[in-house]
Amino acid sequence: MKYCYGNWKLNTSLKLTCMFSETPELKNVELGIAPSYPFIPIFKETLPSQVKIGAQNCSDKLKGAFTGEVSANMLQELEIDFIILGHSERRHVFLENNEIISEKIQICEKMNIKIIYCIGETLDQRNSQKTNEILKEQLNILNSLKNTIIAYEPVWAINTGVAAKKEDVAEAVKFIKENVKHLGNAKVLYGGSVNSKNCNEFTEICDGFLVGNASLTKEFFDIAKSLDN
């Protein structure tokens, strides 16, 4: 089984439901999207059942006086299929560290919610030959792979239009799988300016994609089809 998930970030619109009127039949690919919180119930009702609906984040708290937060148990009541945790924008814009992300992971694990766990290095870290060190630090907070898929997203390739080189992704995926093999057989996705023109380069070296901008159009389906063989 391969995986193709779309992270819609702060771009969700009800108009986007229209593109799923022609959802392709995929035999070996799980297709999913993560819209903004308010749209989750509507999309659960209107999108084809084969399209998994997830959340882009959750709180590290379950209840209390935390204005603006959305907890994992609230999302579970909405019957979401997965939650994205550790995305680089959460780490670098909202200053979430491994400790906070670890709390979220533990909550989701206890609730049996599928996790898409994002890891990746910045350009400065790569240029300083610290890629493996950073990835290992981010991987060390995992205690199980039972309900977790890892997404390798080099920060310097996100939202830049410049994907990583095939050999760099292959090396990172190999390193990730090797470092968590004591937990089981890891599924590792690639994310970072994935589009219909470059996706074929990566289909054989990863277990799928976490797609950003290209998931907002029908190009998303072309990317998913590239995995379906």
PDB file of C-alpha atoms in Angstrom:
ATOM      1  CA  MET A   1       0.000   0.000   0.000  1.00  0.00           C
ATOM      2  CA  LYS A   2       1.182   3.499  -0.906  1.00  0.00           C
ATOM      3  CA  TYR A   3      -0.092   6.788   0.508  1.00  0.00           C
ATOM      4  CA  CYS A   4      -0.858  10.205  -0.955  1.00  0.00           C
ATOM      5  CA  TYR A   5      -1.979  12.859   1.511  1.00  0.00           C
ATOM      6  CA  GLY A   6      -2.683  16.509   0.817  1.00  0.00           C
ATOM      7  CA  ASN A   7      -1.931  19.187   3.401  1.00  0.00           C
ATOM      8  CA  TRP A   8      -4.177  22.107   2.495  1.00  0.00           C
ATOM      9  CA  LYS A   9      -2.758  24.396   5.203  1.00  0.00           C
ATOM     10  CA  LEU A  10      -4.639  27.739   5.368  1.00  0.00           C
ATOM     11  CA  ASN A  11      -6.086  27.378   1.879  1.00  0.00           C
ATOM     12  CA  THR A  12      -9.290  25.418   2.406  1.00  0.00           C
ATOM     13  CA  SER A  13     -12.449  26.471   0.579  1.00  0.00           C
ATOM     14  CA  LEU A  14     -15.756  24.697   0.080  1.00  0.00           C
ATOM     15  CA  LYS A  15     -15.172  25.100  -3.658  1.00  0.00           C
ATOM     16  CA  LEU A  16     -12.414  22.504  -3.382  1.00  0.00           C
ATOM     17  CA  THR A  17     -15.008  19.774  -2.875  1.00  0.00           C
ATOM     18  CA  CYS A  18     -15.797  20.064  -6.592  1.00  0.00           C
ATOM     19  CA  MET A  19     -12.476  18.589  -7.647  1.00  0.00           C
ATOM     20  CA  PHE A  20     -13.405  15.310  -5.960  1.00  0.00           C
ATOM     21  CA  SER A  21     -16.359  14.784  -8.299  1.00  0.00           C
ATOM     22  CA  GLU A  22     -13.899  12.885 -10.482  1.00  0.00           C
ATOM     23  CA  THR A  23     -11.873  11.046  -7.852  1.00  0.00           C
ATOM     24  CA  PRO A  24      -9.801   8.347  -9.582  1.00  0.00           C
ATOM     25  CA  GLU A  25     -10.116   4.675  -8.710  1.00  0.00           C
ATOM     26  CA  LEU A  26      -6.886   3.744  -6.955  1.00  0.00           C
ATOM     27  CA  LYS A  27      -6.124   0.105  -6.218  1.00  0.00           C
ATOM     28  CA  ASN A  28      -3.002   0.409  -4.086  1.00  0.00           C
ATOM     29  CA  VAL A  29      -2.994   4.016  -2.880  1.00  0.00           C
ATOM     30  CA  GLU A  30      -4.675   5.523   0.168  1.00  0.00           C
ATOM     31  CA  LEU A  31      -5.785   9.057  -0.703  1.00  0.00           C
ATOM     32  CA  GLY A  32      -6.308  11.654   2.005  1.00  0.00           C
ATOM     33  CA  ILE A  33      -6.535  15.393   2.630  1.00  0.00           C
ATOM     34  CA  ALA A  34      -6.125  17.594   5.691  1.00  0.00           C
ATOM     35  CA  PRO A  35      -8.378  20.675   5.413  1.00  0.00           C
ATOM     36  CA  SER A  36      -8.678  23.428   8.013  1.00  0.00           C
ATOM     37  CA  TYR A  37     -10.601  22.456  11.162  1.00  0.00           C
ATOM     38  CA  PRO A  38     -14.000  24.075  10.332  1.00  0.00           C
ATOM     39  CA  PHE A  39     -14.291  22.143   7.074  1.00  0.00           C
ATOM     40  CA  ILE A  40     -13.638  18.654   8.451  1.00  0.00           C
ATOM     41  CA  PRO A  41     -17.311  17.720   9.168  1.00  0.00           C
ATOM     42  CA  ILE A  42     -18.505  19.037   5.795  1.00  0.00           C
ATOM     43  CA  PHE A  43     -15.817  17.196   3.878  1.00  0.00           C
ATOM     44  CA  LYS A  44     -16.485  13.990   5.837  1.00  0.00           C
ATOM     45  CA  GLU A  45     -20.089  14.185   4.657  1.00  0.00           C
ATOM     46  CA  THR A  46     -19.578  15.227   1.043  1.00  0.00           C
ATOM     47  CA  LEU A  47     -16.349  13.663  -0.213  1.00  0.00           C
ATOM     48  CA  PRO A  48     -16.177  10.088  -1.558  1.00  0.00           C
ATOM     49  CA  SER A  49     -15.683   7.521   1.203  1.00  0.00           C
ATOM     50  CA  GLN A  50     -12.317   6.414  -0.187  1.00  0.00           C
ATOM     51  CA  VAL A  51     -10.864   9.862   0.547  1.00  0.00           C
ATOM     52  CA  LYS A  52      -9.497   9.950   4.089  1.00  0.00           C
ATOM     53  CA  ILE A  53     -10.001  13.192   6.012  1.00  0.00           C
ATOM     54  CA  GLY A  54      -7.411  14.324   8.536  1.00  0.00           C
ATOM     55  CA  ALA A  55      -6.377  17.294  10.639  1.00  0.00           C
ATOM     56  CA  GLN A  56      -3.282  19.440  10.226  1.00  0.00           C
ATOM     57  CA  ASN A  57      -2.467  19.531  13.936  1.00  0.00           C
ATOM     58  CA  CYS A  58      -3.872  19.034  17.422  1.00  0.00           C
ATOM     59  CA  SER A  59      -3.206  20.443  20.870  1.00  0.00           C
ATOM     60  CA  ASP A  60      -0.857  18.853  23.381  1.00  0.00           C
ATOM     61  CA  LYS A  61      -3.674  19.311  25.911  1.00  0.00           C
ATOM     62  CA  LEU A  62      -6.967  17.429  26.127  1.00  0.00           C
ATOM     63  CA  LYS A  63      -9.043  20.057  27.951  1.00  0.00           C
ATOM     64  CA  GLY A  64      -8.809  23.213  30.016  1.00  0.00           C
ATOM     65  CA  ALA A  65      -8.404  26.969  29.659  1.00  0.00           C
ATOM     66  CA  PHE A  66      -6.473  26.957  26.392  1.00  0.00           C
ATOM     67  CA  THR A  67      -8.212  29.445  24.110  1.00  0.00           C
ATOM     68  CA  GLY A  68      -8.068  28.594  20.425  1.00  0.00           C
ATOM     69  CA  GLU A  69      -6.785  25.045  20.876  1.00  0.00           C
ATOM     70  CA  VAL A  70      -8.346  21.933  19.314  1.00  0.00           C
ATOM     71  CA  SER A  71      -7.764  18.640  21.116  1.00  0.00           C
ATOM     72  CA  ALA A  72      -7.257  15.164  19.716  1.00  0.00           C
ATOM     73  CA  ASN A  73     -10.396  13.881  21.455  1.00  0.00           C
ATOM     74  CA  MET A  74     -12.464  16.628  19.791  1.00  0.00           C
ATOM     75  CA  LEU A  75     -11.077  15.571  16.422  1.00  0.00           C
ATOM     76  CA  GLN A  76     -11.738  11.934  17.222  1.00  0.00           C
ATOM     77  CA  GLU A  77     -15.404  12.812  17.797  1.00  0.00           C
ATOM     78  CA  LEU A  78     -15.405  14.171  14.235  1.00  0.00           C
ATOM     79  CA  GLU A  79     -14.148  10.732  13.128  1.00  0.00           C
ATOM     80  CA  ILE A  80     -10.994  12.041  11.486  1.00  0.00           C
ATOM     81  CA  ASP A  81      -8.761   9.444   9.856  1.00  0.00           C
ATOM     82  CA  PHE A  82      -5.362  10.922  10.710  1.00  0.00           C
ATOM     83  CA  ILE A  83      -3.551  13.891  12.253  1.00  0.00           C
ATOM     84  CA  ILE A  84      -0.406  15.565  10.902  1.00  0.00           C
ATOM     85  CA  LEU A  85       2.098  16.282  13.681  1.00  0.00           C
ATOM     86  CA  GLY A  86       5.504  17.944  13.703  1.00  0.00           C
ATOM     87  CA  HIS A  87       5.165  19.817  10.429  1.00  0.00           C
ATOM     88  CA  SER A  88       8.041  22.249   9.893  1.00  0.00           C
ATOM     89  CA  GLU A  89       5.661  25.214   9.935  1.00  0.00           C
ATOM     90  CA  ARG A  90       4.516  24.146  13.399  1.00  0.00           C
ATOM     91  CA  ARG A  91       8.138  23.773  14.482  1.00  0.00           C
ATOM     92  CA  HIS A  92       9.538  26.984  13.006  1.00  0.00           C
ATOM     93  CA  VAL A  93       6.568  29.383  12.885  1.00  0.00           C
ATOM     94  CA  PHE A  94       4.781  28.291  16.068  1.00  0.00           C
ATOM     95  CA  LEU A  95       7.993  27.220  17.836  1.00  0.00           C
ATOM     96  CA  GLU A  96       6.880  23.702  18.692  1.00  0.00           C
ATOM     97  CA  ASN A  97       9.799  21.616  19.940  1.00  0.00           C
ATOM     98  CA  ASN A  98      10.266  17.857  20.158  1.00  0.00           C
ATOM     99  CA  GLU A  99       8.948  17.838  23.734  1.00  0.00           C
ATOM    100  CA  ILE A 100       5.621  19.416  22.741  1.00  0.00           C
ATOM    101  CA  ILE A 101       5.303  17.211  19.671  1.00  0.00           C
ATOM    102  CA  SER A 102       6.070  14.144  21.786  1.00  0.00           C
ATOM    103  CA  GLU A 103       3.127  15.003  24.056  1.00  0.00           C
ATOM    104  CA  LYS A 104       0.842  15.174  21.027  1.00  0.00           C
ATOM    105  CA  ILE A 105       2.131  11.863  19.700  1.00  0.00           C
ATOM    106  CA  GLN A 106       1.541  10.123  23.025  1.00  0.00           C
ATOM    107  CA  ILE A 107      -2.020  11.456  23.184  1.00  0.00           C
ATOM    108  CA  CYS A 108      -2.805  10.266  19.659  1.00  0.00           C
ATOM    109  CA  GLU A 109      -1.203   6.871  20.276  1.00  0.00           C
ATOM    110  CA  LYS A 110      -3.367   6.314  23.353  1.00  0.00           C
ATOM    111  CA  MET A 111      -6.437   7.201  21.289  1.00  0.00           C
ATOM    112  CA  ASN A 112      -5.390   4.984  18.350  1.00  0.00           C
ATOM    113  CA  ILE A 113      -5.395   7.919  15.937  1.00  0.00           C
ATOM    114  CA  LYS A 114      -3.202   7.535  12.863  1.00  0.00           C
ATOM    115  CA  ILE A 115      -0.277   9.964  12.912  1.00  0.00           C
ATOM    116  CA  ILE A 116       1.578  11.477   9.975  1.00  0.00           C
ATOM    117  CA  TYR A 117       4.777  12.516  11.723  1.00  0.00           C
ATOM    118  CA  CYS A 118       6.843  15.109   9.843  1.00  0.00           C
ATOM    119  CA  ILE A 119      10.587  15.436  10.191  1.00  0.00           C
ATOM    120  CA  GLY A 120      13.248  17.291   8.234  1.00  0.00           C
ATOM    121  CA  GLU A 121      16.280  19.534   8.344  1.00  0.00           C
ATOM    122  CA  THR A 122      16.748  23.204   7.468  1.00  0.00           C
ATOM    123  CA  LEU A 123      19.144  24.352   4.753  1.00  0.00           C
ATOM    124  CA  ASP A 124      21.641  25.589   7.354  1.00  0.00           C
ATOM    125  CA  GLN A 125      21.570  22.218   9.072  1.00  0.00           C
ATOM    126  CA  ARG A 126      22.108  20.398   5.780  1.00  0.00           C
ATOM    127  CA  ASN A 127      24.979  22.690   4.809  1.00  0.00           C
ATOM    128  CA  SER A 128      26.522  22.052   8.231  1.00  0.00           C
ATOM    129  CA  GLN A 129      26.367  18.282   7.634  1.00  0.00           C
ATOM    130  CA  LYS A 130      23.833  17.888  10.466  1.00  0.00           C
ATOM    131  CA  THR A 131      20.982  16.266   8.530  1.00  0.00           C
ATOM    132  CA  ASN A 132      21.309  12.830  10.146  1.00  0.00           C
ATOM    133  CA  GLU A 133      21.796  14.324  13.593  1.00  0.00           C
ATOM    134  CA  ILE A 134      18.599  16.377  13.301  1.00  0.00           C
ATOM    135  CA  LEU A 135      16.588  13.495  11.863  1.00  0.00           C
ATOM    136  CA  LYS A 136      17.741  11.208  14.656  1.00  0.00           C
ATOM    137  CA  GLU A 137      16.720  13.747  17.313  1.00  0.00           C
ATOM    138  CA  GLN A 138      13.273  14.005  15.745  1.00  0.00           C
ATOM    139  CA  LEU A 139      12.934  10.221  15.423  1.00  0.00           C
ATOM    140  CA  ASN A 140      13.970   9.580  19.014  1.00  0.00           C
ATOM    141  CA  ILE A 141      10.603  10.746  20.361  1.00  0.00           C
ATOM    142  CA  LEU A 142       8.811   7.856  18.649  1.00  0.00           C
ATOM    143  CA  ASN A 143       7.889   4.873  20.819  1.00  0.00           C
ATOM    144  CA  SER A 144       5.840   2.969  18.269  1.00  0.00           C
ATOM    145  CA  LEU A 145       5.093   2.703  14.567  1.00  0.00           C
ATOM    146  CA  LYS A 146       1.808   0.872  15.062  1.00  0.00           C
ATOM    147  CA  ASN A 147      -0.271   3.838  13.924  1.00  0.00           C
ATOM    148  CA  THR A 148       2.423   6.167  12.612  1.00  0.00           C
ATOM    149  CA  ILE A 149       3.633   7.074   9.137  1.00  0.00           C
ATOM    150  CA  ILE A 150       6.767   9.216   8.879  1.00  0.00           C
ATOM    151  CA  ALA A 151       6.950  12.060   6.361  1.00  0.00           C
ATOM    152  CA  TYR A 152      10.403  13.305   5.404  1.00  0.00           C
ATOM    153  CA  GLU A 153      10.101  16.972   4.450  1.00  0.00           C
ATOM    154  CA  PRO A 154      13.381  18.858   4.080  1.00  0.00           C
ATOM    155  CA  VAL A 155      12.442  22.345   5.261  1.00  0.00           C
ATOM    156  CA  TRP A 156      14.336  24.035   2.436  1.00  0.00           C
ATOM    157  CA  ALA A 157      12.167  22.237  -0.143  1.00  0.00           C
ATOM    158  CA  ILE A 158       8.784  23.170   1.335  1.00  0.00           C
ATOM    159  CA  ASN A 159       6.846  25.906  -0.467  1.00  0.00           C
ATOM    160  CA  THR A 160       9.925  26.763  -2.535  1.00  0.00           C
ATOM    161  CA  GLY A 161       9.113  24.965  -5.773  1.00  0.00           C
ATOM    162  CA  VAL A 162      12.478  23.211  -5.496  1.00  0.00           C
ATOM    163  CA  ALA A 163      12.295  19.509  -4.671  1.00  0.00           C
ATOM    164  CA  ALA A 164      15.210  17.670  -3.120  1.00  0.00           C
ATOM    165  CA  LYS A 165      17.428  15.553  -5.340  1.00  0.00           C
ATOM    166  CA  LYS A 166      16.413  11.928  -5.718  1.00  0.00           C
ATOM    167  CA  GLU A 167      19.659  10.654  -4.205  1.00  0.00           C
ATOM    168  CA  ASP A 168      19.284  12.936  -1.161  1.00  0.00           C
ATOM    169  CA  VAL A 169      15.744  11.697  -0.530  1.00  0.00           C
ATOM    170  CA  ALA A 170      16.806   8.071  -0.993  1.00  0.00           C
ATOM    171  CA  GLU A 171      19.612   8.545   1.521  1.00  0.00           C
ATOM    172  CA  ALA A 172      17.286  10.185   4.055  1.00  0.00           C
ATOM    173  CA  VAL A 173      14.585   7.519   3.675  1.00  0.00           C
ATOM    174  CA  LYS A 174      17.176   4.772   4.163  1.00  0.00           C
ATOM    175  CA  PHE A 175      18.546   6.519   7.257  1.00  0.00           C
ATOM    176  CA  ILE A 176      15.050   6.946   8.721  1.00  0.00           C
ATOM    177  CA  LYS A 177      14.053   3.317   8.192  1.00  0.00           C
ATOM    178  CA  GLU A 178      17.342   2.106   9.631  1.00  0.00           C
ATOM    179  CA  ASN A 179      16.978   4.258  12.744  1.00  0.00           C
ATOM    180  CA  VAL A 180      13.475   3.086  13.622  1.00  0.00           C
ATOM    181  CA  LYS A 181      13.777  -0.568  12.592  1.00  0.00           C
ATOM    182  CA  HIS A 182      13.684  -1.564  16.281  1.00  0.00           C
ATOM    183  CA  LEU A 183      10.094  -0.252  16.290  1.00  0.00           C
ATOM    184  CA  GLY A 184       9.051  -2.093  13.137  1.00  0.00           C
ATOM    185  CA  ASN A 185       8.863  -1.595   9.397  1.00  0.00           C
ATOM    186  CA  ALA A 186       8.482   2.154   8.854  1.00  0.00           C
ATOM    187  CA  LYS A 187       6.417   3.720   6.105  1.00  0.00           C
ATOM    188  CA  VAL A 188       8.158   6.891   4.922  1.00  0.00           C
ATOM    189  CA  LEU A 189       6.579   9.549   2.713  1.00  0.00           C
ATOM    190  CA  TYR A 190       8.354  12.364   0.900  1.00  0.00           C
ATOM    191  CA  GLY A 191       7.105  15.944   0.958  1.00  0.00           C
ATOM    192  CA  GLY A 192       8.693  19.081  -0.403  1.00  0.00           C
ATOM    193  CA  SER A 193       7.442  20.736  -3.591  1.00  0.00           C
ATOM    194  CA  VAL A 194       6.094  17.443  -4.943  1.00  0.00           C
ATOM    195  CA  ASN A 195       4.198  17.897  -8.204  1.00  0.00           C
ATOM    196  CA  SER A 196       3.056  15.874 -11.209  1.00  0.00           C
ATOM    197  CA  LYS A 197       6.280  16.649 -13.079  1.00  0.00           C
ATOM    198  CA  ASN A 198       8.739  15.379 -10.474  1.00  0.00           C
ATOM    199  CA  CYS A 199       6.777  12.745  -8.536  1.00  0.00           C
ATOM    200  CA  ASN A 200       7.892   9.842 -10.734  1.00  0.00           C
ATOM    201  CA  GLU A 201      11.468  10.415  -9.551  1.00  0.00           C
ATOM    202  CA  PHE A 202      10.516   9.428  -6.014  1.00  0.00           C
ATOM    203  CA  THR A 203       7.877   6.692  -6.346  1.00  0.00           C
ATOM    204  CA  GLU A 204      10.366   3.842  -6.023  1.00  0.00           C
ATOM    205  CA  ILE A 205      12.270   5.218  -3.040  1.00  0.00           C
ATOM    206  CA  CYS A 206       9.435   6.203  -0.698  1.00  0.00           C
ATOM    207  CA  ASP A 207       6.042   4.888   0.399  1.00  0.00           C
ATOM    208  CA  GLY A 208       4.096   7.869  -0.862  1.00  0.00           C
ATOM    209  CA  PHE A 209       3.797  11.628  -0.650  1.00  0.00           C
ATOM    210  CA  LEU A 210       2.657  14.424   1.626  1.00  0.00           C
ATOM    211  CA  VAL A 211       1.670  17.078  -0.907  1.00  0.00           C
ATOM    212  CA  GLY A 212       1.286  20.816  -0.329  1.00  0.00           C
ATOM    213  CA  ASN A 213       0.297  23.281  -3.062  1.00  0.00           C
ATOM    214  CA  ALA A 214      -0.237  20.630  -5.727  1.00  0.00           C
ATOM    215  CA  SER A 215      -2.948  18.993  -3.596  1.00  0.00           C
ATOM    216  CA  LEU A 216      -5.203  22.019  -4.137  1.00  0.00           C
ATOM    217  CA  THR A 217      -5.868  21.094  -7.773  1.00  0.00           C
ATOM    218  CA  LYS A 218      -6.556  17.957  -9.780  1.00  0.00           C
ATOM    219  CA  GLU A 219      -2.796  17.648 -10.182  1.00  0.00           C
ATOM    220  CA  PHE A 220      -3.085  15.877  -6.823  1.00  0.00           C
ATOM    221  CA  PHE A 221      -4.761  12.953  -8.560  1.00  0.00           C
ATOM    222  CA  ASP A 222      -1.954  12.686 -11.109  1.00  0.00           C
ATOM    223  CA  ILE A 223       0.522  12.435  -8.247  1.00  0.00           C
ATOM    224  CA  ALA A 224      -1.553   9.715  -6.599  1.00  0.00           C
ATOM    225  CA  LYS A 225      -1.795   7.785  -9.862  1.00  0.00           C
ATOM    226  CA  SER A 226       1.995   7.757 -10.162  1.00  0.00           C
ATOM    227  CA  LEU A 227       2.056   5.600  -7.019  1.00  0.00           C
ATOM    228  CA  ASP A 228      -0.631   3.168  -8.159  1.00  0.00           C
ATOM    229  CA  ASN A 229       1.199   0.266  -9.756  1.00  0.00           C
TER     230      ASN A 229
END
